[in-house]
Structures are given as C-alpha cells and as structure tokens.
Coordinates of C-alpha atoms in Angstrom, one line a residue:
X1 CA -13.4 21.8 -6.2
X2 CA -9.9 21.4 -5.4
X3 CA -7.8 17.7 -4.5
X4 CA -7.7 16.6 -1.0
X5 CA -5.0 18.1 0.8
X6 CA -4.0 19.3 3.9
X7 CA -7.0 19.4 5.8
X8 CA -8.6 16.8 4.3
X9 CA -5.4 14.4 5.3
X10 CA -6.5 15.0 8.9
X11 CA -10.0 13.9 8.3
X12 CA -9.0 10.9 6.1
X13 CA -6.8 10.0 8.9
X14 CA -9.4 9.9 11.0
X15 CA -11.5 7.6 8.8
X16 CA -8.4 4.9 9.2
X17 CA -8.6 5.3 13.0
X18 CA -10.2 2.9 15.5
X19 CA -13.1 5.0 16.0
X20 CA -14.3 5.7 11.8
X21 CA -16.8 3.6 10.5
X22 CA -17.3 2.4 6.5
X23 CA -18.3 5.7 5.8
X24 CA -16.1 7.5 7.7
X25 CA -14.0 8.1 4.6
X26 CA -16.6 9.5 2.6
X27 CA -17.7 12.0 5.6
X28 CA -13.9 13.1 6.0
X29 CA -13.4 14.1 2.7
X30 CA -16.7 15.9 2.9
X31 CA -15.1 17.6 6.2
X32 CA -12.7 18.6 4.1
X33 CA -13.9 20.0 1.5
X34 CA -16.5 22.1 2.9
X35 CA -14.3 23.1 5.8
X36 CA -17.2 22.8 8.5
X37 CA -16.0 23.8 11.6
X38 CA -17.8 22.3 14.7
X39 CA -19.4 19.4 12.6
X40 CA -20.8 16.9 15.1
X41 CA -20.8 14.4 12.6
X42 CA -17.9 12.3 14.6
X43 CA -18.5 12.7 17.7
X44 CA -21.8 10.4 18.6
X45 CA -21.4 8.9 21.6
X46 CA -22.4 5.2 19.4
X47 CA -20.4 4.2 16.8
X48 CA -23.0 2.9 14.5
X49 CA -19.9 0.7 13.1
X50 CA -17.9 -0.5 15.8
X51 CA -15.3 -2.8 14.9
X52 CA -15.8 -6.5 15.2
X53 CA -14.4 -8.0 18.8
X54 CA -11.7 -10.7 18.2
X55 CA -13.6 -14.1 17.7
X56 CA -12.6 -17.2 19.5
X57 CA -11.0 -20.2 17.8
X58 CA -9.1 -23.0 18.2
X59 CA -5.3 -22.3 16.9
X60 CA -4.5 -25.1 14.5
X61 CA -1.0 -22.6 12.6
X62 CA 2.0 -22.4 14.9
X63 CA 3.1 -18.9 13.7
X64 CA 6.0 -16.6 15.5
X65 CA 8.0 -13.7 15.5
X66 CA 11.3 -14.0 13.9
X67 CA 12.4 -10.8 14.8
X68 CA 11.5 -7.1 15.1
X69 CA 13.3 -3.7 15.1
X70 CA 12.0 -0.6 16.0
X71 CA 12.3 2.0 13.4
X72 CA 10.0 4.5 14.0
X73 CA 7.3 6.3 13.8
X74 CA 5.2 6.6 10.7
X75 CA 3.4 10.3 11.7
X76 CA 0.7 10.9 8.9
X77 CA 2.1 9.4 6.4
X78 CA 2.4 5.5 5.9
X79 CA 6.0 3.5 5.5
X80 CA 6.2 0.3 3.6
X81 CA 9.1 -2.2 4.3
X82 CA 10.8 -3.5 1.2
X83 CA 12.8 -6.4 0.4
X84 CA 16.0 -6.7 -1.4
X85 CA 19.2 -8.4 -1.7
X86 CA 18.3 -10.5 1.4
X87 CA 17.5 -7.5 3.6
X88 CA 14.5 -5.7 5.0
X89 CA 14.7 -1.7 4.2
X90 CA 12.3 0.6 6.0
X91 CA 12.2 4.5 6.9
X92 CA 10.1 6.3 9.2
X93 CA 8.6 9.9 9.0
X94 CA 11.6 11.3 11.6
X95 CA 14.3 10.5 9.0
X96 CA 15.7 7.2 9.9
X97 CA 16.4 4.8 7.1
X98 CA 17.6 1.1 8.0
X99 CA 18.6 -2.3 6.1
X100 CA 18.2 -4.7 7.9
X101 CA 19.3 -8.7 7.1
X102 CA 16.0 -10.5 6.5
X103 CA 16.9 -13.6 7.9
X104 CA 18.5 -12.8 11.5
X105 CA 17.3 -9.1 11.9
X106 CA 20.2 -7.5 12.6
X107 CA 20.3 -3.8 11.7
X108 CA 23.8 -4.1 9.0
X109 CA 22.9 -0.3 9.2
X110 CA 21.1 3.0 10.5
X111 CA 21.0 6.7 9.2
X112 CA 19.3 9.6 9.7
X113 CA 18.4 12.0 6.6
X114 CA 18.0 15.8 7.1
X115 CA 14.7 16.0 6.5
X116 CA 11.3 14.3 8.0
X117 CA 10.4 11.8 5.4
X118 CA 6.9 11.6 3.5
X119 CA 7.2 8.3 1.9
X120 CA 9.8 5.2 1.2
X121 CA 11.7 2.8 0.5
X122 CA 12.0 2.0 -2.4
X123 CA 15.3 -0.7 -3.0
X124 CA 16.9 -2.8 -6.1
X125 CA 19.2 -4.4 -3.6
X126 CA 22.1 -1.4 -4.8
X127 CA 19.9 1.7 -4.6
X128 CA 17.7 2.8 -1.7
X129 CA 15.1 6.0 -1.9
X130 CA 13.3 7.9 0.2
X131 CA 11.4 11.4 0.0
X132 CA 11.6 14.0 2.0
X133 CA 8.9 17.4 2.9
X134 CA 8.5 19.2 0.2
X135 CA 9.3 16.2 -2.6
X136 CA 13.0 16.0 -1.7
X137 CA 14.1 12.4 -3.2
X138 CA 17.3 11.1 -1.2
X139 CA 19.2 8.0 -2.6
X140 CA 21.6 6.2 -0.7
X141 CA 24.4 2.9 -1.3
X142 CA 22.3 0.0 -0.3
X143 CA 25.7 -1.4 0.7
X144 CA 26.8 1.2 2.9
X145 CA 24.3 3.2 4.0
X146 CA 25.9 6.1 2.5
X147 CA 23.9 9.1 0.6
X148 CA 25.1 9.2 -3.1
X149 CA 22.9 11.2 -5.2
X150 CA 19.9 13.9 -3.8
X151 CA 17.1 15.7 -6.5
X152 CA 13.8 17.7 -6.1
X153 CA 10.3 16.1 -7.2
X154 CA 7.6 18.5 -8.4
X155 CA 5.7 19.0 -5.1
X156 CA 4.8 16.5 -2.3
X157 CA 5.3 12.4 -3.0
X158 CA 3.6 10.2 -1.1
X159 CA 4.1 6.7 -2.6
X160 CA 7.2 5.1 -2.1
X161 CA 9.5 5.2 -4.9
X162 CA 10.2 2.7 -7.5
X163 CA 13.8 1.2 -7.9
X164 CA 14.6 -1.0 -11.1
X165 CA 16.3 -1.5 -14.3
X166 CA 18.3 1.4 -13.4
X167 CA 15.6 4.4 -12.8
X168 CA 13.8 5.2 -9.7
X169 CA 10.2 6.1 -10.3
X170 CA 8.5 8.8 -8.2
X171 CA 4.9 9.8 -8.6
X172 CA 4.0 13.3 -6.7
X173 CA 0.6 14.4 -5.3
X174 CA 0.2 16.6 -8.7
X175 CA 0.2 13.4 -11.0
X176 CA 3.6 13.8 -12.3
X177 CA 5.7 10.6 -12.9
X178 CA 9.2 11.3 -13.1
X179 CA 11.8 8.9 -13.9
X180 CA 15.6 9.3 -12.2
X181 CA 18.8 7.7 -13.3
X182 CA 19.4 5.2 -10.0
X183 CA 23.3 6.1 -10.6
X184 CA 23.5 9.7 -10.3
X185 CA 20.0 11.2 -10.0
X186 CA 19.7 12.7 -13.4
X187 CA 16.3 13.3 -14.5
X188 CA 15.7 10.6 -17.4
X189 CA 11.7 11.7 -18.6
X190 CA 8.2 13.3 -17.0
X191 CA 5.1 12.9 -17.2
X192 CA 2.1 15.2 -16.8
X193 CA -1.6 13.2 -16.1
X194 CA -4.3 15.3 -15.2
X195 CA -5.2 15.5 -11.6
X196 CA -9.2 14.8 -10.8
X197 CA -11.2 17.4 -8.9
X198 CA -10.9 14.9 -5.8
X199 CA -8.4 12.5 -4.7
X200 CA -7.7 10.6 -1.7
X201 CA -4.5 11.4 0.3
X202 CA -3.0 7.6 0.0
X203 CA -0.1 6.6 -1.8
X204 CA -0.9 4.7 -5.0
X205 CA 2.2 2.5 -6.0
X206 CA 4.5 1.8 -9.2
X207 CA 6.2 -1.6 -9.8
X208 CA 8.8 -2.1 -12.4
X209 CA 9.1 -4.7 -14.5
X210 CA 9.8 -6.0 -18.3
X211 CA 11.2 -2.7 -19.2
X212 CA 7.9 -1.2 -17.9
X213 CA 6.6 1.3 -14.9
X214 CA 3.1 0.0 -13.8
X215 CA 1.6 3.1 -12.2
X216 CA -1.7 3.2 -9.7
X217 CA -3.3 6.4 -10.4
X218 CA -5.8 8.7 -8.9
X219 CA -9.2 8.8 -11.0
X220 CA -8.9 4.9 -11.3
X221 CA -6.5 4.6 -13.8
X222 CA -3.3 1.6 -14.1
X223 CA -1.0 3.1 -16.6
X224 CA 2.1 0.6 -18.0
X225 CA 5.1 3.3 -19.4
X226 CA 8.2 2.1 -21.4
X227 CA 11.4 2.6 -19.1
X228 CA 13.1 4.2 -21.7
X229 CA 11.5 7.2 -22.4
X230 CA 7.9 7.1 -20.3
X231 CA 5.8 6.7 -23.7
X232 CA 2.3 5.0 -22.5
X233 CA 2.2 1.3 -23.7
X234 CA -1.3 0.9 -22.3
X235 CA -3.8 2.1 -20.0
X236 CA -6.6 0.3 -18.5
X237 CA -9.7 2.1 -16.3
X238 CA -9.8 -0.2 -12.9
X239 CA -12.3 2.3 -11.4
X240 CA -14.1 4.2 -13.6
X241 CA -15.4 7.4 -11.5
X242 CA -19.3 6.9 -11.2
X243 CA -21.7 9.3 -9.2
X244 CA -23.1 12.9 -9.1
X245 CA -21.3 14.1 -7.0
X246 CA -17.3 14.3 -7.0
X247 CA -17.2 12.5 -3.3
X248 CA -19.2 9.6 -5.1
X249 CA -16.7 9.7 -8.0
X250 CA -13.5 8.8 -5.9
X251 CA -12.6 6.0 -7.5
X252 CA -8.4 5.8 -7.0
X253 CA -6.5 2.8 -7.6
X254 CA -4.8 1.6 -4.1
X255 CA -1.8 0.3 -3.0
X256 CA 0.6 -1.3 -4.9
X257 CA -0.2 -3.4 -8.1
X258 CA 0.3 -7.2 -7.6
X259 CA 2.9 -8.0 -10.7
X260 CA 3.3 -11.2 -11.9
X261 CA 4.9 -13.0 -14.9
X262 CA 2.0 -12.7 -17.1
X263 CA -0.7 -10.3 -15.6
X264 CA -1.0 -7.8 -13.2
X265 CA -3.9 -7.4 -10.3
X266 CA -4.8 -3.9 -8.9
X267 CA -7.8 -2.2 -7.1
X268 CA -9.6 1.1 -6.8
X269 CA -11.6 2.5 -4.4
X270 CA -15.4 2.9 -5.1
X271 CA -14.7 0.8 -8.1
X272 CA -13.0 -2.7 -9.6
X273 CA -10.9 -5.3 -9.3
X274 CA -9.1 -7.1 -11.6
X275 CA -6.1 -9.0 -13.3
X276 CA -5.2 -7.5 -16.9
X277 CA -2.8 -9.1 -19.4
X278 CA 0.8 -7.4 -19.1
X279 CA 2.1 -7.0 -22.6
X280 CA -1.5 -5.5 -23.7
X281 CA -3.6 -4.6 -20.8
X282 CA -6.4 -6.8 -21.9
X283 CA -8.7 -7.6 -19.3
X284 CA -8.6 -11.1 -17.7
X285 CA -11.2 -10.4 -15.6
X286 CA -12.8 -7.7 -13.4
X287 CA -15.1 -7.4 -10.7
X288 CA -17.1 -4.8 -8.3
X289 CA -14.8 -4.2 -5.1
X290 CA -13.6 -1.0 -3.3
X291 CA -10.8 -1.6 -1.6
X292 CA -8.0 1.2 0.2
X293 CA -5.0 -1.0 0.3
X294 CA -4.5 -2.7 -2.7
X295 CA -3.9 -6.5 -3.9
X296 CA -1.3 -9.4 -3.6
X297 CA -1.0 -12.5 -5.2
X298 CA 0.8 -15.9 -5.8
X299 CA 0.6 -18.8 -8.1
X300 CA -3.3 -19.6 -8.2
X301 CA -4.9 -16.6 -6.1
X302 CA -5.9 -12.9 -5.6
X303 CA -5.9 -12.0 -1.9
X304 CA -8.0 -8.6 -1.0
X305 CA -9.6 -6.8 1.7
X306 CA -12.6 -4.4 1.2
X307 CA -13.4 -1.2 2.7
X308 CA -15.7 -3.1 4.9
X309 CA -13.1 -5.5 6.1
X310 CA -14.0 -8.8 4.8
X311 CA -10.8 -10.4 3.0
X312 CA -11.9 -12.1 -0.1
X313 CA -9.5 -15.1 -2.0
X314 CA -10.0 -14.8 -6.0
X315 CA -9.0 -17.3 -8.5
X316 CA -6.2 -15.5 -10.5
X317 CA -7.2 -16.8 -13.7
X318 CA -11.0 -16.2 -13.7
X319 CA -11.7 -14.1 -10.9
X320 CA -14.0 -16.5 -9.2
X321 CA -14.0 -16.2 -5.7
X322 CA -12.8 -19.5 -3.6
X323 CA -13.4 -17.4 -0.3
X324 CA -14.7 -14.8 1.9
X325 CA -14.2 -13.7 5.7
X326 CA -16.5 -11.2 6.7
X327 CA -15.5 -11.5 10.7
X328 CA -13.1 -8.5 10.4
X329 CA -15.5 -5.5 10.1
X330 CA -14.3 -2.4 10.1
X331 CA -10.9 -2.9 11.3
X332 CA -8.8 -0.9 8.9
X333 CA -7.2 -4.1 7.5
X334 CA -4.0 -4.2 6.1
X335 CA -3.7 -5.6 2.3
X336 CA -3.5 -9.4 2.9
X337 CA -0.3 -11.6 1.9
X338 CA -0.1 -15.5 1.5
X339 CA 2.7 -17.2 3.5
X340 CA 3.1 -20.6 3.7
X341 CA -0.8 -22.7 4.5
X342 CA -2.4 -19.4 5.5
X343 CA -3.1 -15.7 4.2
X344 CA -2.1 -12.9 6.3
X345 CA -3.5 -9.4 7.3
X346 CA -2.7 -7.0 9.8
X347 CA -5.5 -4.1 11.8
X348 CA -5.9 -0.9 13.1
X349 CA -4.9 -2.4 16.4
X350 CA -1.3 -4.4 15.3
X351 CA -2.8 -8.1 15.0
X352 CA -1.8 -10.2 12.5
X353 CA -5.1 -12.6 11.3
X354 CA -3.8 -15.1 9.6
X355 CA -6.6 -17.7 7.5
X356 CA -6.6 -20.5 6.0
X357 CA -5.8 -20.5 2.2
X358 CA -8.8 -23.1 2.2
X359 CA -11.7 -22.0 3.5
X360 CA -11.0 -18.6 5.0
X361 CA -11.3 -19.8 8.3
X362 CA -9.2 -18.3 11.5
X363 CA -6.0 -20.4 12.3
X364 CA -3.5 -18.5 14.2
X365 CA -3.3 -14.8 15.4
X366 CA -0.4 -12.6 16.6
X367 CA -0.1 -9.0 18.2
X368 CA 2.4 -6.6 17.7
X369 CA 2.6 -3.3 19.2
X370 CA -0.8 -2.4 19.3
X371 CA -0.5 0.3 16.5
X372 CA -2.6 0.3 13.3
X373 CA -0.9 -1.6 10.4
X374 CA -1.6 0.4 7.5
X375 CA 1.6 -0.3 5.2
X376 CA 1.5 -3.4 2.8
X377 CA 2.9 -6.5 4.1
X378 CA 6.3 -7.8 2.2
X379 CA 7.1 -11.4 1.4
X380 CA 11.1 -12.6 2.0
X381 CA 12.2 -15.8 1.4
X382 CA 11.1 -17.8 4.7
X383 CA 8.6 -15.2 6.3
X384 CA 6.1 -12.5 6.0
X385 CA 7.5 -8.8 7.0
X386 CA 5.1 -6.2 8.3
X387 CA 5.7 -2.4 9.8
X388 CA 3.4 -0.6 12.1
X389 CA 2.3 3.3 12.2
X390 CA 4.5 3.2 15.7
X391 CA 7.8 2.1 13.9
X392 CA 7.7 -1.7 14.8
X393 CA 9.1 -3.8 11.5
X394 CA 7.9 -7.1 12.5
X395 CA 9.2 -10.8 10.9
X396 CA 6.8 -13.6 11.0
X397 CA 7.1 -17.6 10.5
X398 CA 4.6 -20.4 10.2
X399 CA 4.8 -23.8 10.3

C-alpha cells in the first residue's frame, strides 16, 4: 500500500475540519486509500463527536492583542510563524513572505515568490526559507527581503525548513533530509530513511541545535544528525508502529520537537510521549499519548494536546502529570505554549484558550478570525505569536 498523498490530503483535511470527529483521521486515510467513491461514511446528519460548546467562566487573565497582520492564506498546507532577530517571519501558500518587527508589528517588509508555497519559514535571524510546489527551496536576506540563493529538494516538502549553524535543513515527503549551505545554497549532505507503507500528510519538524539536526519522522522515529556531515548520532522510537493493520500502525512523530538545554520532548501519533537525554538519546521518561501537533516546553513542564483535545501539563523531569483539561473535545487544538501565568492553545474555530499553569482551569479567552489555528504557536520575548489557516499572524499579551 502506497503513502498518503494526494487524495488522501483532502480526506485528512477533512478530519482537521469542524465537522471530523476523533476518528475522522483514521476513516480519511481509509478514504484514501481504498479510493471509495460515494462513501456515506461523512455525511450523517449527527456528528457522533460534536465539538465541545465554549464553557462559561469567570475571566480572572487580562490577555490582548498586541498586533496582527494579515498574511495570507494557508490553502492545504499549514504555515508556522517563526521568530528571529526580534521579528515575526511568516509565508502563506500564495507566495507572500513577510518579517515583521515582533514588538510593534510593523511589516519592515513584504515579497511575493514565483511560486505558491508548500511550507515555511524557516529563519536564523540572517537567512529566511521557504518551499515552493514541486520542493523548490527559496532563500532570501533576512535584512532586506531580497532572494539570494534558490535550489530543488527531492520531491514535495512539507515541513518548514530548518535554519542554523549555517545549513538549512529540509525534509521532503520521500524521507530525504538534505542539508543546504545557508550562504549560497550548496548542497552540504543527504540522507535516505525508508518511507513506511502509510504516512500522514503533516509536516513533522527539525530543530537545530549543539551541532545537531533533531528530525520528527514518519514511522515514529526522532533522529539527532551531526551538522557536519548528517552521520546519525542517535535514534530513539517515540511511536513504535503497533496494529494489524497499516491504518492502526500510523504512528508519526508531530510537530516540532520541543529542544531544550538538556533534553528534548516530542510526540507521535497513535504512540508516545516523552523527553529523551540530548547528547545520548536516553529516555527520561515516556508515556502513552497520540497527539497531531507536537510538544512545547519551559523550565519545569511539558505542555500537550491529544487527539481528543484534552491539553495535559507534564512534569519535564519525570513525566508525571500536574494537569489535565478535558473541556476542549474535539476541537482540532493547536499545540499549546506557556506564556506568562497561563498556557495557551488555539482551535479549529480561531480562539485562543488560555489555562492556568496551576490547575488547568479556564482564565481568559480571545478570538481571532474565526479560522482554524493549525500551525504551532511561537514564543517572542513579551508575547505569544499565532497564525491562522486564513492568513491572520496574531500577537498576544497577558498580564
């Protein structure tokens, strides 16, 4: 049986959509596979897993928008804001790539690539990367704005690129990580992992850091490769694919991996989570969770929100959990951020929870543009930045 692709990216669309319950994901990529036309599988009048209504509470956060620019829209594909050298840089699925200062949210500038983008940014601050149809990587002068250097990926890329240390990092949909020379574009090394028999279309994410690419990969796997050269330094299985069947075998890590000084946190869906040690891989701890959008952390916690929608805090050093807020059902959570007293998640509809670090409990809520927020959430200095599928690059504040 062949990866999810084409077809099955419309179906596992629709199992992110308002209307897709917690198994819409596994039926979509059923749909796909087997290419049933006229399946009534979607189309009961009942959703026997409606979203949970907003719940009442008294607002005890005082949270506001800082800013917000329109960017545009995400199409199919999802856009995550990064930040840099004191700005906000985000793309959109029409071309448009922007920097924008994180503080005041002025737009320092706006260009337009030739191509309709498929994922981005990535950013050190000097470099900025995008990718194009058809795995077209486009760099530009984080400074200017200008395009410097342009190369070809394998095939289609949909996680955002990885910018440090002087190499971007690019993983495409046929399990190749490629490393670039941020300068000029030169191709520095590749690597070939083998691609399992089924994969979710999502965009599992590299980080860079200690002279290392930390790399989410389909089939469950976190992989840690030496800058220099791509040589594996160590592997670790965050979802190991369980099952008989290859839809109950889907176990790929999401998101981005949460680095820290010492350890770095990831997820899989259908599978783990966990904190492993990041010299050795050695596990810290691991626990049962499936989870589509990946991990962040801080000081003391792990933040997380399952498949189901229920945000869980971990402790980062033993994995026991300090909370749990199961009042978000299925509403296609965003992965959840600290900021400031509270912990912050955005939904299929654009509003941004934000709970206590606590207990979990409710304390504020804000609404965007009504659009799904999909991509991860980025921390700046003073605020919490999130982008929604319309193209909205929201700043937030507490206080």
């Amino acid at each position: 049986m062949r990866s999810v692709t084409a077809t099955a990216a419309q179906a596992i669309s629709f199992a992110r959509s308002p209307r897709a319950g917690k198994m819409a994901l596994k039926l979509a990529a059923v749909a796909a596979v087997v290419a049933l036309s006229g399946c009534s599988w979607f189309s009961s009048k009942k959703d026997p897993n409606p979203p949970a209504p907003l719940v009442e509470f008294a607002q005890k956060l005082r949270v506001q928008t800082a800013w917000s620019v329109s960017v545009g829209k995400a199409g199919n594909f999802t856009f995550s804001p990064v930040y840099a050298a004191g700005s906000i840089f985000a793309a959109a699925n029409d071309g448009t790539v922007v920097r924008i200062n994180a503080t005041s949210g002025q737009t320092l500038w706006r260009v337009r690539t030739d191509m309709p983008l498929t994922a981005g940014v990535g950013s050190d601050g000097s470099t900025v990367v995008v990718v194009g149809e058809k795995g077209r990587i486009q760099a530009f002068d984080a400074a200017s704005g200008k395009p410097t250097w342009s190369a070809q990926a394998a095939s289609e890329v949909l996680s955002a690129p990885a910018v440090g240390e002087g190499l971007v990092v690019i993983r495409s949909i046929d399990n190749r990580v490629t490393a670039y020379d941020a300068d000029n574009g030169s191709q520095r090394w590749m690597i070939q992992r083998n691609v399992p028999s089924l994969t979710l279309r999502n965009a599992p994410g590299i980080v860079i850091g200690s002279q290392t690419a930390f790399v989410a990969l389909p089939g469950g796997r976190l992989s840690a490769l030496a800058l220099n050269n791509g040589g594996p330094r160590w592997e670790v299985p965050v979802g190991d694919p369980r099952g008989t069947t290859e839809l109950e075998r889907i176990s790929d890590v999401s998101g981005v991996p949460a680095l820290g000084s010492r350890d770095i946190c990831a997820v899989s869906y259908q599978g783990r989570i966990g904190c492993f040690d990041l010299l050795n891989g050695n596990v810290r701890w691991i626990k049962e969770f499936s989870s589509d959008v990946g991990v962040t952390l801080d000081d003391a916690y792990v933040y997380a929100a399952d498949v189901g929608g229920a945000v869980t805090e971990f402790s980062r050093d033993t994995g026991a959990v300090a909370w749990r807020n199961d009042r978000l059902k299925n509403r296609l959570l965003s992965s959840p951020i600290g900021t400031g007293k509270a912990v912050a998640v955005g939904d299929y509809q654009g509003y941004i929870h934000f709970l206590s670090r606590e207990d979990g409990t409710f304390v504020a809520r804000l609404a965007t543009d009504g659009s799904a927020i999909q991509a991860p959430p980025v921390a700046t200095e003073s605020s919490v930045v999130f982008q929604t599928k319309s193209g909205t690059v929201v700043s937030v504040v507490t206080e």
